[in-house]
Amino acid sequence: MPIFALQLKARMVNVTELAPAGNWKTFKWHLKEKQQVGNRGTSLEIMQDSFRPYVISSEGDDDDFKDIIHFNCRGMEPTDFDPRSGWAANATDSDIRFDSIDLSEKV
């Protein structure tokens, strides 16, 4: 039962706590996968309570990859992640919440 951690790295300016908008359990994670040779079936399940929002805790901390969720994978291996849209973050200086952040653009 290999467990894979999905890591994220983001430069956030004036926002904090990047996470899927709504419930992370029903969020579409859009993973590309590679099936293992000779395997008859695959499964991917989210590890119970493994989700953590992406948070910058100190200056310069945005240069680090951070685990945001863990997957239990059988018969397959995640090879890529396409974040797309449906993300949310909170403003650092106010109570404003941005609920429809699109992360489709790759740098």
XYZ file of C-alpha atoms in Angstrom, residues 37-84:
48
model
C 2.459 -3.570 -15.258
C 0.494 -6.788 -14.774
C -1.963 -5.283 -12.347
C -5.628 -6.249 -12.632
C -7.102 -3.212 -10.933
C -6.332 0.119 -9.369
C -7.605 2.161 -6.485
C -6.795 5.533 -5.041
C -8.233 6.682 -1.749
C -7.648 9.813 0.264
C -6.069 9.050 3.617
C -8.405 9.903 6.490
C -7.908 13.489 7.730
C -4.664 13.923 5.758
C -5.578 17.255 4.127
C -3.724 20.385 5.268
C -4.212 23.788 3.577
C -1.140 25.414 2.059
C -0.083 28.044 4.585
C 2.935 30.366 4.587
C 4.190 30.413 8.167
C 7.220 32.702 7.844
C 9.063 34.993 5.433
C 10.736 32.954 2.685
C 8.636 29.900 3.563
C 6.945 30.024 0.137
C 10.070 28.517 -1.454
C 9.303 25.131 0.101
C 7.076 22.358 -1.196
C 4.493 21.322 1.399
C 2.316 18.231 1.673
C -1.338 19.116 1.267
C -2.938 15.652 1.061
C -1.987 11.963 1.152
C -3.307 9.219 -1.135
C -3.264 5.455 -0.595
C -2.611 3.990 -4.062
C -2.900 0.378 -5.201
C -1.882 -0.759 -8.668
C -1.074 2.755 -9.839
C 1.208 5.691 -9.210
C 0.245 9.383 -9.491
C 2.626 11.092 -11.932
C 1.233 14.622 -12.317
C -1.288 16.994 -10.796
C -3.340 19.612 -12.626
C -4.704 22.072 -10.022
C -7.195 23.772 -12.408
